[in-house]
Coordinates of C-alpha atoms and ligand atoms in Angstrom, one line a residue:
M21 CA 9.8 -211.4 4.1
F22 CA 7.1 -211.1 1.4
E23 CA 4.8 -214.0 0.6
I24 CA 2.6 -213.4 -2.3
K25 CA -0.2 -215.7 -3.3
N26 CA -2.3 -215.5 -6.4
I27 CA -1.9 -211.8 -6.7
T28 CA -4.4 -210.3 -9.1
M29 CA -5.1 -206.8 -10.1
I30 CA -7.8 -205.8 -12.4
Y31 CA -8.3 -202.1 -13.3
D32 CA -11.6 -200.7 -14.5
M33 CA -13.6 -203.5 -12.9
E34 CA -16.8 -201.7 -13.6
K35 CA -16.1 -201.3 -17.3
T36 CA -16.6 -203.8 -20.0
E37 CA -12.9 -203.5 -21.0
K38 CA -11.2 -204.8 -17.9
V39 CA -7.4 -204.4 -17.6
Y40 CA -5.7 -207.5 -16.0
A41 CA -2.5 -205.8 -14.7
L42 CA -1.5 -208.8 -12.5
G43 CA -2.7 -212.1 -13.7
G44 CA -2.5 -214.2 -10.5
F45 CA 0.9 -215.5 -9.5
D46 CA 2.8 -216.5 -6.4
L47 CA 6.1 -215.0 -5.4
S48 CA 8.4 -215.1 -2.4
L49 CA 10.9 -212.4 -1.6
P50 CA 13.8 -212.6 0.9
D51 CA 14.6 -210.4 3.9
K52 CA 17.5 -208.7 2.2
G53 CA 19.2 -208.2 -1.2
L54 CA 18.8 -206.2 -4.4
I55 CA 16.0 -207.5 -6.5
G56 CA 15.5 -206.1 -10.0
I57 CA 12.1 -206.1 -11.7
I58 CA 12.3 -205.7 -15.5
G59 CA 9.8 -206.0 -18.4
P60 CA 8.1 -204.1 -21.1
S61 CA 5.9 -201.0 -20.6
G62 CA 2.5 -202.1 -19.2
S63 CA 3.7 -205.5 -18.0
G64 CA 2.6 -204.8 -14.4
K65 CA 5.9 -203.9 -12.7
S66 CA 4.7 -200.6 -11.0
T67 CA 1.3 -202.3 -10.1
L68 CA 3.2 -205.2 -8.3
M69 CA 5.4 -202.7 -6.5
Y70 CA 2.5 -200.6 -5.4
C71 CA 0.6 -203.6 -4.1
L72 CA 3.6 -204.8 -2.1
S73 CA 4.1 -201.3 -0.6
T74 CA 0.3 -201.0 0.2
L75 CA -0.1 -198.0 -2.1
K76 CA -2.6 -200.1 -4.0
K77 CA -4.9 -202.9 -3.0
P78 CA -5.0 -206.0 -5.2
T79 CA -8.3 -207.1 -6.5
D80 CA -7.6 -210.7 -5.3
G81 CA -4.8 -212.7 -3.6
K82 CA -2.8 -212.4 -0.5
I83 CA 0.3 -210.5 0.4
L84 CA 2.0 -211.5 3.6
Y85 CA 4.7 -209.3 5.1
N86 CA 6.6 -211.0 7.9
G87 CA 3.6 -213.3 8.3
K88 CA 1.1 -210.5 8.5
E89 CA -1.5 -210.1 5.8
I90 CA -1.2 -206.6 4.6
T91 CA -4.0 -206.8 2.2
R92 CA -6.4 -206.8 5.2
L93 CA -5.0 -204.0 7.0
K94 CA -7.0 -200.8 7.7
D95 CA -5.9 -197.6 6.0
S96 CA -4.4 -196.2 9.2
E97 CA -2.5 -199.5 9.8
R98 CA -1.1 -199.4 6.3
E99 CA 0.0 -195.8 6.8
V100 CA 2.0 -196.9 10.0
L101 CA 3.5 -199.8 8.2
R102 CA 4.6 -197.6 5.4
R103 CA 6.0 -194.9 7.6
N104 CA 7.9 -197.3 9.8
E105 CA 9.1 -200.0 7.4
F106 CA 9.1 -198.8 3.8
G107 CA 10.9 -196.2 1.8
F108 CA 10.2 -195.0 -1.7
V109 CA 12.2 -193.5 -4.6
F110 CA 10.6 -192.6 -7.9
Q111 CA 11.8 -191.7 -11.4
R112 CA 11.1 -188.0 -10.4
H113 CA 12.7 -186.9 -7.2
F114 CA 9.6 -185.0 -5.7
L115 CA 11.8 -182.8 -3.5
V116 CA 10.3 -179.8 -2.0
P117 CA 11.6 -176.9 -4.3
Y118 CA 12.0 -174.2 -1.6
M119 CA 13.9 -176.4 0.9
S120 CA 17.5 -177.2 1.0
A121 CA 18.8 -180.7 0.2
L122 CA 19.4 -181.2 3.9
D123 CA 16.0 -180.0 4.9
N124 CA 14.4 -182.2 2.3
V125 CA 15.9 -185.2 4.0
T126 CA 15.4 -184.2 7.7
V127 CA 11.7 -183.2 7.1
A128 CA 11.0 -186.8 6.3
A129 CA 12.4 -188.1 9.5
T130 CA 9.9 -189.7 11.9
K131 CA 12.1 -189.0 14.9
H132 CA 13.2 -185.4 15.3
E133 CA 16.3 -185.5 17.4
K134 CA 19.6 -183.8 17.3
E135 CA 21.1 -186.8 15.6
T136 CA 18.7 -186.6 12.8
I137 CA 20.5 -183.6 11.2
D138 CA 23.9 -185.4 11.7
K139 CA 22.5 -188.6 10.1
A140 CA 21.1 -186.7 7.2
K141 CA 24.4 -184.9 6.6
E142 CA 26.3 -188.2 6.8
L143 CA 23.9 -189.8 4.3
L144 CA 24.2 -186.9 1.8
K145 CA 27.9 -186.7 2.2
G146 CA 28.3 -190.4 1.8
F147 CA 26.4 -189.9 -1.5
G148 CA 28.9 -187.4 -2.7
L149 CA 27.2 -184.1 -1.8
G150 CA 29.5 -181.5 -0.2
E151 CA 28.8 -179.0 2.5
R152 CA 27.9 -176.4 -0.1
E153 CA 25.6 -178.7 -2.0
I154 CA 23.6 -179.9 1.0
S155 CA 22.5 -176.2 1.8
K156 CA 21.3 -175.7 -1.9
R157 CA 17.7 -175.9 -3.1
P158 CA 17.0 -178.8 -5.6
S159 CA 16.9 -176.4 -8.6
K160 CA 20.6 -175.5 -7.9
L161 CA 21.7 -179.2 -7.9
S162 CA 22.4 -181.6 -10.8
G163 CA 20.0 -184.4 -11.7
G164 CA 22.2 -187.0 -10.1
Q165 CA 22.6 -184.9 -6.9
R166 CA 18.8 -184.4 -6.8
Q167 CA 18.2 -188.1 -7.1
R168 CA 20.7 -189.0 -4.4
T169 CA 19.0 -186.5 -2.1
A170 CA 15.7 -188.3 -2.8
I171 CA 17.4 -191.6 -1.9
A172 CA 18.9 -190.1 1.3
R173 CA 15.3 -188.9 2.2
A174 CA 14.0 -192.5 1.6
M175 CA 16.7 -193.9 3.9
I176 CA 16.5 -191.5 6.8
N177 CA 14.3 -193.7 8.7
E178 CA 16.2 -196.8 7.8
P179 CA 13.4 -198.6 6.1
K180 CA 13.5 -202.4 6.0
V181 CA 12.2 -202.3 2.4
L182 CA 13.2 -199.7 -0.2
F183 CA 10.9 -199.5 -3.2
A184 CA 12.4 -197.8 -6.2
D185 CA 10.4 -197.4 -9.4
E186 CA 12.7 -196.5 -12.3
P187 CA 15.1 -194.5 -10.0
T188 CA 17.7 -194.1 -12.6
A189 CA 15.5 -193.4 -15.7
A190 CA 16.1 -189.7 -15.6
L191 CA 19.9 -190.1 -15.2
D192 CA 22.9 -190.5 -17.5
H193 CA 24.8 -193.8 -17.2
E194 CA 27.4 -192.6 -14.8
N195 CA 24.8 -191.2 -12.3
A196 CA 22.7 -194.3 -12.8
F197 CA 25.5 -196.5 -11.7
A198 CA 26.3 -194.3 -8.7
V199 CA 22.7 -194.6 -7.6
M200 CA 22.8 -198.4 -8.1
E201 CA 26.0 -198.6 -6.0
I202 CA 24.1 -196.9 -3.1
L203 CA 21.2 -199.2 -3.4
K204 CA 23.4 -202.2 -3.6
E205 CA 25.1 -201.1 -0.3
Y206 CA 21.8 -200.6 1.4
A207 CA 20.6 -204.0 0.1
K208 CA 23.4 -205.7 2.2
E209 CA 21.1 -205.3 5.3
N210 CA 17.7 -204.6 3.8
L211 CA 15.4 -205.5 0.9
V212 CA 15.7 -203.2 -2.1
L213 CA 13.3 -203.6 -5.1
V214 CA 14.3 -201.8 -8.2
I215 CA 12.2 -201.4 -11.4
T216 CA 14.1 -200.6 -14.5
H217 CA 14.1 -200.8 -18.2
D218 CA 17.9 -200.9 -18.3
R219 CA 19.3 -204.4 -17.8
S220 CA 22.8 -203.2 -17.6
I221 CA 22.3 -201.5 -14.2
L222 CA 21.1 -204.8 -12.7
K223 CA 24.4 -206.6 -13.2
D224 CA 25.0 -206.8 -9.4
A225 CA 21.4 -207.6 -8.5
D226 CA 21.0 -210.7 -6.3
S227 CA 17.8 -211.7 -8.3
V228 CA 16.1 -210.4 -11.4
I229 CA 12.3 -210.9 -11.9
E230 CA 11.1 -210.6 -15.5
M231 CA 7.5 -209.6 -16.0
W232 CA 5.4 -210.1 -19.1
D233 CA 1.8 -209.2 -19.5
G234 CA 0.9 -209.3 -15.9
D235 CA 2.8 -212.4 -15.0
I236 CA 6.3 -213.4 -14.1
S237 CA 8.1 -214.9 -17.1
T238 CA 11.4 -215.8 -15.4
I239 CA 13.2 -215.2 -12.2
K240 CA 17.0 -215.5 -11.9
G241 CA 18.8 -215.7 -8.5
G242 CA 17.6 -215.6 -4.9
G243 CA 13.8 -215.2 -5.1
S244 CA 11.3 -218.0 -5.9
V245 CA 8.0 -218.2 -7.8
Ligands
LIG305 N1 -4.7 -196.5 -12.6 C1 -5.0 -197.4 -13.7 N2 -6.2 -197.5 -14.2 C2 -6.3 -198.3 -15.3 N3 -5.4 -199.1 -15.8 C3 -4.1 -199.0 -15.3 C4 -3.9 -198.1 -14.2 N4 -2.6 -198.2 -13.9 C5 -2.1 -199.1 -14.7 N5 -2.9 -199.5 -15.6 C6 -2.8 -200.7 -16.6 O1 -2.3 -201.8 -16.0 C7 -1.2 -202.4 -16.8 C8 0.0 -202.4 -15.9 O2 0.5 -201.1 -15.7 P1 1.8 -200.8 -14.9 O3 1.8 -199.4 -14.6 O4 1.9 -201.7 -13.6 O5 3.0 -201.2 -15.9 P2 4.6 -201.0 -15.9 O6 5.2 -202.3 -16.1 O7 4.9 -200.3 -14.6 O8 4.8 -200.1 -17.1 P3 5.9 -198.9 -17.4 O9 7.1 -199.6 -17.6 O10 5.4 -198.2 -18.6 O11 5.9 -198.2 -16.2 C9 -1.2 -201.6 -18.0 O12 -2.0 -202.2 -19.0 C10 -1.7 -200.3 -17.7 O13 -2.4 -199.6 -18.8
LIG306 MG1 5.7 -198.5 -14.2

């Protein structure tokens, strides 16, 4: 699904102190499966994810998504791609504070049909939120419930790729594992990329990419460098 060639990211190009966030490596990622990305702070994990998801443009190199070079797309084309194919989950939930959990999910839907509400309810209930919780605002939910709501929002349009940057970092172990169960299930039919500092939550990952200083140091499982 993703073919990455010589991906290079240099921050502060104009300054004398350049930061090589990605040092020019190749990587292939499959159509589906749970892929973990692990590595020390500053090793380039988020930068890699943001380049793949078109939120950032690499300084050099190519990223092919289903054969299409996304590094060459216009801003508007990138937006369409993100809206139709990609979903995002971050460390913080970024839910709208004055909307219910249910509205936070439905408002993200690209298709507004009667079924959208049913689907949002089904997702939230599947993630363990009851009838009472789905009508609560985020501030009235637990941290785990908020993050599961954010995941439901990311899944409402059935993205082919789900990008998750430290989705469990703000959660206790039990909630972190609950989130990973959800992502693992979604990864049966889609590609799910998960950045984490916690190796233990990647025990069921299909593949784990280890980053070190802007490069891939090892890769275990399905992907290939
Ligand atoms: N917007 C930016 N401007 C300048 N340098 C940046 C910027 N974003 C990241 N960097 C630098 O690029 C390198 C990689 O950063 P990145 O955020 O990708 O690391 P990370 O592996 O996600 O780290 P963390 O685990 O702390 O989130 C670091 O040296 C960082 O300081
Ligand atoms: Mg990061």
